[in-house]
Amino acid sequence: MVGGGQLARMTHQAAIALGQTLRVLAANADDPAAQVSPDVVIGSHTNLDDLRRVAAGADALTFDHEHVPVELLEKLVAEGVNVAPPPQALVHAQDKLVMRRRLEALGAPVPRYAAVIAPDDVDAFARRVEGSLAVKAARGGYDGRGVRMADDLVQAREIAAGFLGSGVPVLVEERVAIRRELSALVARSPFGQGAAWPVVETVQREGICVEVIAPAPEVPDHVGAGAQQLALQLAGELGVVGVLAVELFETVDGDLMVNELAMRPHNSGHWTMDGARTSQFEQHLRAVLDYPLGDTDATVPVTVMANVLGAAQTPTMTVDERLHHLFARMPEARVHLYGKGERPGRKIGHVNFLGHFPAEDREQLAKLRERAALAAHWLSHGQWTDGWDPHG
């Protein structure tokens, strides 16, 4: 697996149960996956020799991020390396313009967009859509980075000029009036077997996912099934091998539009570690190794996942002590920590809470979400937002 982050760390956990060894290409010896995997190559994902070293003798080469240059992957494929997903698929998760054009050609619903070569292109697009704009770097963005919302046309031009001045390709999109964001997570094997988990709702704050609700509340059956079918169709059309996350906008009119693609295990699928029969990490391995795919049914009616993000000020209390207090109050919490240093806004872990009540029970769901948010904030800040005193 190229990349030594938390996705590789959790994939390593799944590999153990399958009797597999996951070799990791990590940038540093203290990367999350490098802390736990016995087979680590220290190097760069932009260096062909390092990629060759990590791929040597492996059954498959896969990724915990999408940033490996396609031209290097094509050289590996030419040398006989089984790259999964293949470079001709992965490019659609690397380049937003390539992705938008291909999805549009396939008839998938996407926001109106245009490539920006010069700031004047923003003016021409604005005249066509007559609404608010989002300006995006076509490459390199994640967790809200490289995506800027413009208050007006002048600001949109300034944002585009800034990206272009840094040598970054740019596109401009209409700002879709959305009710919420959803994610359809699927997996596909080399010979076309597909599997889909329930569609989930993702809650974003400043471009970063802070919460996932599985399944997404109050999604009509035909809408959920349609999102799953769309994701499976895209996986097939693009030739994906492994897990594919299709991030969706649900508009105020109830329609769905594709926002982003990720061809790897994804933050919106972390709930599957405790709430589904097969986790996204095991499923990704099954897919790239061409095992039959696992059962994606939920094991409980509702799962809520909350991300643990680094606080603005690192607490004086250690993470271990915070974990001690969390389990004393919430023994049912399923905690997954990544072994990462704390810094503001950085994803350092997540916590899952399982709901054993009917998914339609709004009151119980609200309580479960509140409990998950309390736990995540405590792990981040060492403070209980409801004033709970363990010694009171």
Short mmCIF file of C-alpha atoms in Angstrom, two decimals:
data_model
loop_
_atom_site.label_atom_id
_atom_site.label_comp_id
_atom_site.label_asym_id
_atom_site.label_seq_id
_atom_site.Cartn_x
_atom_site.Cartn_y
_atom_site.Cartn_z
CA MET A 1 0.00 0.00 0.00
CA VAL A 2 1.37 3.37 -1.06
CA GLY A 3 1.02 5.79 1.84
CA GLY A 4 1.55 5.22 5.54
CA GLY A 5 -1.44 7.08 6.97
CA GLN A 6 -4.36 5.90 9.04
CA LEU A 7 -6.06 4.18 6.10
CA ALA A 8 -3.01 1.96 5.63
CA ARG A 9 -2.87 1.39 9.40
CA MET A 10 -6.47 0.14 9.47
CA THR A 11 -5.97 -1.88 6.29
CA HIS A 12 -3.05 -3.59 8.03
CA GLN A 13 -5.41 -4.59 10.85
CA ALA A 14 -7.73 -6.20 8.30
CA ALA A 15 -4.82 -7.92 6.52
CA ILE A 16 -3.83 -9.76 9.70
CA ALA A 17 -7.17 -11.59 9.87
CA LEU A 18 -6.82 -12.61 6.20
CA GLY A 19 -3.35 -14.03 6.75
CA GLN A 20 -1.80 -11.34 4.58
CA THR A 21 1.23 -9.13 5.06
CA LEU A 22 0.76 -5.50 4.11
CA ARG A 23 3.96 -3.83 2.99
CA VAL A 24 3.71 -0.05 3.35
CA LEU A 25 5.48 2.76 1.51
CA ALA A 26 5.69 5.40 4.23
CA ALA A 27 7.27 8.83 4.14
CA ASN A 28 8.51 8.52 7.73
CA ALA A 29 9.19 5.75 10.24
CA ASP A 30 6.61 7.20 12.65
CA ASP A 31 3.73 7.34 10.15
CA PRO A 32 0.57 5.65 11.50
CA ALA A 33 0.94 2.48 9.42
CA ALA A 34 4.71 2.29 9.86
CA GLN A 35 4.18 2.07 13.63
CA VAL A 36 2.31 -1.24 13.30
CA SER A 37 3.36 -2.95 10.06
CA PRO A 38 6.46 -5.19 10.15
CA ASP A 39 7.14 -4.57 6.45
CA VAL A 40 7.85 -0.90 5.78
CA VAL A 41 9.66 0.85 2.94
CA ILE A 42 10.62 4.46 3.68
CA GLY A 43 10.40 6.54 0.57
CA SER A 44 8.35 8.86 -1.61
CA HIS A 45 5.25 8.15 -3.70
CA THR A 46 6.72 10.40 -6.40
CA ASN A 47 9.92 8.32 -6.77
CA LEU A 48 9.75 5.45 -9.24
CA ASP A 49 12.50 3.45 -7.56
CA ASP A 50 10.72 3.68 -4.20
CA LEU A 51 7.49 2.51 -5.83
CA ARG A 52 9.38 -0.40 -7.40
CA ARG A 53 10.82 -1.34 -4.00
CA VAL A 54 7.43 -1.48 -2.32
CA ALA A 55 5.86 -3.37 -5.23
CA ALA A 56 8.61 -5.99 -5.55
CA GLY A 57 7.13 -9.46 -5.18
CA ALA A 58 3.73 -8.18 -4.10
CA ASP A 59 0.45 -9.65 -5.37
CA ALA A 60 -1.08 -6.18 -5.69
CA LEU A 61 -0.13 -2.54 -5.27
CA THR A 62 -2.84 -0.28 -3.85
CA PHE A 63 -3.15 3.12 -2.16
CA ASP A 64 -4.15 4.99 0.97
CA HIS A 65 -4.15 8.26 -1.04
CA GLU A 66 -4.57 9.24 -4.70
CA HIS A 67 -1.47 11.36 -5.19
CA VAL A 68 0.86 8.95 -7.03
CA PRO A 69 1.64 10.34 -10.50
CA VAL A 70 -0.21 8.33 -13.14
CA GLU A 71 2.83 8.22 -15.42
CA LEU A 72 4.79 6.34 -12.73
CA LEU A 73 1.96 3.86 -12.23
CA GLU A 74 1.77 3.25 -15.95
CA LYS A 75 5.47 2.33 -15.91
CA LEU A 76 4.82 -0.14 -13.10
CA VAL A 77 1.94 -1.69 -15.03
CA ALA A 78 4.20 -2.03 -18.07
CA GLU A 79 6.69 -3.86 -15.81
CA GLY A 80 4.03 -6.36 -14.76
CA VAL A 81 2.88 -4.87 -11.44
CA ASN A 82 -0.78 -5.46 -10.54
CA VAL A 83 -1.87 -1.90 -9.72
CA ALA A 84 -5.32 -1.71 -8.12
CA PRO A 85 -7.12 0.47 -8.91
CA PRO A 86 -5.35 0.80 -12.28
CA PRO A 87 -3.97 4.20 -13.30
CA GLN A 88 -6.65 4.78 -15.94
CA ALA A 89 -9.24 4.59 -13.16
CA LEU A 90 -7.26 6.40 -10.45
CA VAL A 91 -6.83 9.53 -12.58
CA HIS A 92 -10.54 10.27 -12.08
CA ALA A 93 -9.93 10.63 -8.35
CA GLN A 94 -6.80 12.72 -8.92
CA ASP A 95 -8.08 15.32 -11.36
CA LYS A 96 -11.46 16.98 -10.85
CA LEU A 97 -11.63 18.18 -14.46
CA VAL A 98 -10.96 14.70 -15.83
CA MET A 99 -13.56 13.33 -13.43
CA ARG A 100 -16.22 15.93 -14.27
CA ARG A 101 -15.78 15.44 -18.02
CA ARG A 102 -15.95 11.65 -17.82
CA LEU A 103 -18.97 11.62 -15.50
CA GLU A 104 -20.75 14.11 -17.72
CA ALA A 105 -20.06 11.90 -20.75
CA LEU A 106 -21.50 8.92 -18.84
CA GLY A 107 -24.66 10.85 -18.06
CA ALA A 108 -24.01 11.03 -14.31
CA PRO A 109 -25.53 14.06 -12.57
CA VAL A 110 -22.86 16.68 -11.83
CA PRO A 111 -22.91 20.41 -11.08
CA ARG A 112 -22.40 22.73 -14.03
CA TYR A 113 -18.69 23.53 -14.36
CA ALA A 114 -16.02 24.97 -16.63
CA ALA A 115 -12.27 24.76 -16.94
CA VAL A 116 -10.46 28.00 -16.11
CA ILE A 117 -7.42 28.89 -18.19
CA ALA A 118 -7.57 32.63 -17.40
CA PRO A 119 -9.66 34.69 -14.95
CA ASP A 120 -11.89 35.87 -17.80
CA ASP A 121 -13.18 32.28 -18.05
CA VAL A 122 -14.78 32.79 -14.65
CA ASP A 123 -16.76 35.76 -16.02
CA ALA A 124 -18.03 33.75 -18.95
CA PHE A 125 -19.16 30.90 -16.70
CA ALA A 126 -20.80 33.28 -14.22
CA ARG A 127 -22.91 34.77 -17.02
CA ARG A 128 -24.07 31.28 -17.94
CA VAL A 129 -25.10 30.05 -14.48
CA GLU A 130 -26.16 33.32 -12.84
CA GLY A 131 -25.48 32.16 -9.30
CA SER A 132 -22.87 31.70 -6.59
CA LEU A 133 -19.62 29.99 -7.54
CA ALA A 134 -17.16 27.49 -6.13
CA VAL A 135 -13.57 27.68 -7.39
CA LYS A 136 -11.53 24.49 -7.14
CA ALA A 137 -7.98 23.36 -7.70
CA ALA A 138 -8.33 20.48 -10.14
CA ARG A 139 -5.53 18.54 -8.45
CA GLY A 140 -4.12 18.03 -4.99
CA GLY A 141 -7.01 19.07 -2.75
CA TYR A 142 -8.55 17.05 0.09
CA ASP A 143 -10.45 17.74 3.33
CA GLY A 144 -11.65 21.04 1.92
CA ARG A 145 -8.21 22.14 0.76
CA GLY A 146 -8.19 23.52 -2.76
CA VAL A 147 -11.90 24.37 -2.63
CA ARG A 148 -12.97 27.98 -2.11
CA MET A 149 -16.46 29.44 -2.07
CA ALA A 150 -16.68 32.88 -3.67
CA ASP A 151 -18.91 35.61 -2.26
CA ASP A 152 -19.02 37.40 -5.62
CA LEU A 153 -17.49 37.44 -9.08
CA VAL A 154 -14.55 39.63 -8.05
CA GLN A 155 -13.56 37.17 -5.34
CA ALA A 156 -14.01 34.21 -7.71
CA ARG A 157 -11.59 35.83 -10.17
CA GLU A 158 -9.09 36.47 -7.37
CA ILE A 159 -9.25 32.87 -6.15
CA ALA A 160 -8.82 31.51 -9.68
CA ALA A 161 -5.90 33.85 -10.33
CA GLY A 162 -4.24 32.68 -7.12
CA PHE A 163 -4.52 29.02 -8.08
CA LEU A 164 -3.35 29.69 -11.63
CA GLY A 165 -0.42 31.74 -10.37
CA SER A 166 0.72 28.72 -8.39
CA GLY A 167 0.61 26.55 -11.50
CA VAL A 168 -2.49 24.68 -10.38
CA PRO A 169 -5.18 23.77 -12.95
CA VAL A 170 -8.54 25.27 -12.03
CA LEU A 171 -12.23 24.69 -12.54
CA VAL A 172 -15.24 26.73 -11.50
CA GLU A 173 -18.59 25.22 -10.54
CA GLU A 174 -22.03 26.42 -9.63
CA ARG A 175 -22.74 26.33 -5.89
CA VAL A 176 -25.50 23.79 -5.59
CA ALA A 177 -28.28 24.49 -3.11
CA ILE A 178 -28.00 21.36 -0.99
CA ARG A 179 -29.99 19.81 1.81
CA ARG A 180 -27.09 17.61 2.95
CA GLU A 181 -24.17 15.49 1.75
CA LEU A 182 -24.36 11.74 1.25
CA SER A 183 -21.83 9.05 0.42
CA ALA A 184 -22.35 5.84 -1.53
CA LEU A 185 -19.54 3.39 -0.75
CA VAL A 186 -19.05 0.35 -2.97
CA ALA A 187 -16.37 -2.17 -3.86
CA ARG A 188 -15.55 -3.88 -7.14
CA SER A 189 -13.34 -6.87 -7.90
CA PRO A 190 -11.13 -7.23 -11.01
CA PHE A 191 -13.75 -9.31 -12.80
CA GLY A 192 -16.70 -7.12 -11.95
CA GLN A 193 -18.24 -8.44 -8.74
CA GLY A 194 -19.71 -5.52 -6.87
CA ALA A 195 -20.95 -4.86 -3.34
CA ALA A 196 -22.55 -1.76 -1.79
CA TRP A 197 -22.98 -0.60 1.80
CA PRO A 198 -25.98 1.45 2.92
CA VAL A 199 -25.85 5.09 1.80
CA VAL A 200 -24.71 7.36 4.64
CA GLU A 201 -25.01 11.03 5.55
CA THR A 202 -21.78 12.96 6.09
CA VAL A 203 -21.64 16.15 8.12
CA GLN A 204 -18.93 18.64 7.20
CA ARG A 205 -17.41 21.50 9.15
CA GLU A 206 -14.98 23.83 7.34
CA GLY A 207 -14.56 21.25 4.61
CA ILE A 208 -13.70 18.40 7.01
CA CYS A 209 -16.03 15.49 7.76
CA VAL A 210 -16.91 15.51 11.46
CA GLU A 211 -19.73 12.94 11.58
CA VAL A 212 -21.21 10.07 9.59
CA ILE A 213 -24.69 8.61 10.13
CA ALA A 214 -25.28 5.11 8.75
CA PRO A 215 -27.70 4.69 7.16
CA ALA A 216 -28.54 8.25 6.14
CA PRO A 217 -31.76 9.21 7.90
CA GLU A 218 -34.99 9.51 5.95
CA VAL A 219 -33.60 8.55 2.56
CA PRO A 220 -36.40 6.97 0.49
CA ASP A 221 -35.61 3.41 -0.53
CA HIS A 222 -35.59 4.26 -4.24
CA VAL A 223 -33.17 7.15 -3.68
CA GLY A 224 -30.78 5.02 -1.63
CA ALA A 225 -30.92 2.19 -4.14
CA GLY A 226 -30.38 4.66 -6.97
CA ALA A 227 -27.27 6.05 -5.29
CA GLN A 228 -25.88 2.55 -4.80
CA GLN A 229 -26.60 1.65 -8.42
CA LEU A 230 -24.96 4.87 -9.62
CA ALA A 231 -21.83 4.13 -7.59
CA LEU A 232 -21.64 0.55 -8.86
CA GLN A 233 -22.16 1.77 -12.42
CA LEU A 234 -19.35 4.30 -12.08
CA ALA A 235 -17.05 1.66 -10.56
CA GLY A 236 -17.67 -0.53 -13.60
CA GLU A 237 -17.41 2.21 -16.22
CA LEU A 238 -14.18 3.59 -14.76
CA GLY A 239 -12.63 0.16 -14.17
CA VAL A 240 -12.20 0.56 -10.42
CA VAL A 241 -10.68 -2.29 -8.43
CA GLY A 242 -11.13 -1.89 -4.69
CA VAL A 243 -13.30 0.48 -2.70
CA LEU A 244 -14.91 3.50 -4.37
CA ALA A 245 -16.56 6.32 -2.43
CA VAL A 246 -18.98 8.47 -4.42
CA GLU A 247 -19.61 11.66 -2.47
CA LEU A 248 -22.99 13.13 -3.33
CA PHE A 249 -24.97 16.33 -2.89
CA GLU A 250 -28.64 15.89 -2.05
CA THR A 251 -30.19 19.06 -3.42
CA VAL A 252 -33.06 20.96 -1.82
CA ASP A 253 -35.25 19.50 -4.58
CA GLY A 254 -34.34 15.94 -3.57
CA ASP A 255 -32.05 15.22 -6.52
CA LEU A 256 -28.54 13.72 -6.25
CA MET A 257 -25.36 15.12 -7.81
CA VAL A 258 -21.87 13.65 -7.75
CA ASN A 259 -19.41 15.88 -5.90
CA GLU A 260 -16.20 13.84 -5.50
CA LEU A 261 -14.73 10.36 -6.04
CA ALA A 262 -12.23 8.51 -3.85
CA MET A 263 -10.72 5.17 -4.94
CA ARG A 264 -9.58 3.79 -1.59
CA PRO A 265 -11.05 3.24 1.86
CA HIS A 266 -12.76 6.48 2.82
CA ASN A 267 -13.66 8.47 5.93
CA SER A 268 -17.36 7.96 5.18
CA GLY A 269 -16.80 4.20 5.56
CA HIS A 270 -15.11 4.13 8.97
CA TRP A 271 -18.44 3.18 10.55
CA THR A 272 -18.16 -0.22 8.82
CA MET A 273 -15.39 -1.28 11.21
CA ASP A 274 -18.01 -1.82 13.92
CA GLY A 275 -21.37 -1.45 12.19
CA ALA A 276 -21.14 -3.72 9.11
CA ARG A 277 -20.49 -7.42 8.56
CA THR A 278 -17.49 -6.61 6.38
CA SER A 279 -15.45 -3.48 6.99
CA GLN A 280 -14.35 -1.32 4.09
CA PHE A 281 -10.72 -2.22 4.87
CA GLU A 282 -11.26 -5.98 4.63
CA GLN A 283 -13.41 -5.46 1.54
CA HIS A 284 -10.71 -3.40 -0.15
CA LEU A 285 -8.23 -6.22 0.39
CA ARG A 286 -10.72 -8.81 -0.82
CA ALA A 287 -11.25 -6.77 -3.98
CA VAL A 288 -7.63 -6.09 -4.89
CA LEU A 289 -6.70 -9.74 -4.16
CA ASP A 290 -9.76 -10.95 -6.10
CA TYR A 291 -11.38 -12.80 -3.23
CA PRO A 292 -15.18 -13.04 -3.29
CA LEU A 293 -16.52 -9.86 -1.71
CA GLY A 294 -17.99 -9.86 1.79
CA ASP A 295 -21.47 -9.18 3.14
CA THR A 296 -22.10 -5.44 3.43
CA ASP A 297 -25.23 -5.61 5.61
CA ALA A 298 -25.29 -3.46 8.74
CA THR A 299 -25.08 -5.35 12.03
CA VAL A 300 -27.21 -2.79 13.91
CA PRO A 301 -29.98 -0.44 12.74
CA VAL A 302 -27.86 2.72 13.20
CA THR A 303 -24.17 3.57 13.54
CA VAL A 304 -22.82 7.06 14.23
CA MET A 305 -19.15 7.80 13.56
CA ALA A 306 -17.52 10.96 14.92
CA ASN A 307 -14.05 12.07 13.88
CA VAL A 308 -11.56 13.04 16.57
CA LEU A 309 -9.83 16.21 15.38
CA GLY A 310 -6.83 17.89 16.94
CA ALA A 311 -7.81 20.81 19.19
CA ALA A 312 -6.64 24.40 18.73
CA GLN A 313 -4.70 23.96 21.96
CA THR A 314 -3.32 20.50 22.72
CA PRO A 315 -4.69 19.38 26.11
CA THR A 316 -2.28 18.89 28.99
CA MET A 317 -4.00 15.56 29.68
CA THR A 318 -2.48 12.73 27.63
CA VAL A 319 -4.50 10.85 25.05
CA ASP A 320 -4.19 7.72 27.17
CA GLU A 321 -5.69 9.48 30.18
CA ARG A 322 -8.50 10.92 28.03
CA LEU A 323 -9.21 7.40 26.76
CA HIS A 324 -9.33 6.13 30.36
CA HIS A 325 -11.96 8.72 31.29
CA LEU A 326 -13.97 8.12 28.10
CA PHE A 327 -14.28 4.40 28.77
CA ALA A 328 -15.22 5.08 32.39
CA ARG A 329 -18.19 7.14 31.21
CA MET A 330 -18.98 5.43 27.88
CA PRO A 331 -17.85 1.79 27.96
CA GLU A 332 -19.73 1.09 24.73
CA ALA A 333 -17.64 3.54 22.67
CA ARG A 334 -15.64 1.90 19.87
CA VAL A 335 -12.47 3.97 19.65
CA HIS A 336 -9.94 3.91 16.80
CA LEU A 337 -6.84 6.06 17.32
CA TYR A 338 -4.26 6.57 14.60
CA GLY A 339 -1.01 7.15 16.49
CA LYS A 340 -0.68 10.65 15.04
CA GLY A 341 0.67 13.76 16.70
CA GLU A 342 -2.00 16.28 17.66
CA ARG A 343 -2.33 19.52 15.76
CA PRO A 344 -5.35 21.74 15.05
CA GLY A 345 -7.92 20.13 12.77
CA ARG A 346 -5.86 16.98 12.12
CA LYS A 347 -7.75 13.68 12.10
CA ILE A 348 -6.21 11.73 14.98
CA GLY A 349 -8.91 9.08 15.35
CA HIS A 350 -12.60 8.29 15.24
CA VAL A 351 -15.19 6.79 17.54
CA ASN A 352 -18.19 4.64 16.58
CA PHE A 353 -21.43 4.30 18.51
CA LEU A 354 -23.91 1.54 17.69
CA GLY A 355 -27.65 2.14 17.94
CA HIS A 356 -29.93 -0.79 18.73
CA PHE A 357 -33.15 1.14 18.15
CA PRO A 358 -35.23 1.51 14.96
CA ALA A 359 -33.52 3.81 12.48
CA GLU A 360 -36.71 5.87 12.24
CA ASP A 361 -36.55 6.83 15.95
CA ARG A 362 -35.46 10.47 15.67
CA GLU A 363 -35.23 11.04 19.40
CA GLN A 364 -32.92 8.08 19.98
CA LEU A 365 -30.83 9.02 16.95
CA ALA A 366 -30.41 12.56 18.27
CA LYS A 367 -29.22 11.16 21.62
CA LEU A 368 -26.75 8.82 19.92
CA ARG A 369 -25.36 11.67 17.81
CA GLU A 370 -25.01 13.82 20.91
CA ARG A 371 -23.17 11.01 22.69
CA ALA A 372 -20.78 10.54 19.76
CA ALA A 373 -20.09 14.28 19.60
CA LEU A 374 -19.44 14.40 23.36
CA ALA A 375 -16.96 11.53 23.08
CA ALA A 376 -15.11 12.98 20.10
CA HIS A 377 -14.84 16.42 21.71
CA TRP A 378 -13.55 14.87 24.94
CA LEU A 379 -10.88 12.91 23.10
CA SER A 380 -9.88 16.07 21.21
CA HIS A 381 -10.00 18.65 23.99
CA GLY A 382 -10.07 16.82 27.32
CA GLN A 383 -13.27 18.70 28.17
CA TRP A 384 -16.85 17.48 28.57
CA THR A 385 -19.08 20.00 26.81
CA ASP A 386 -22.03 19.07 29.03
CA GLY A 387 -20.06 19.77 32.21
CA TRP A 388 -19.96 16.14 33.33
CA ASP A 389 -17.71 15.65 36.36
CA PRO A 390 -16.29 12.11 36.81
CA HIS A 391 -15.73 12.86 40.50
CA GLY A 392 -19.12 14.50 41.14
#
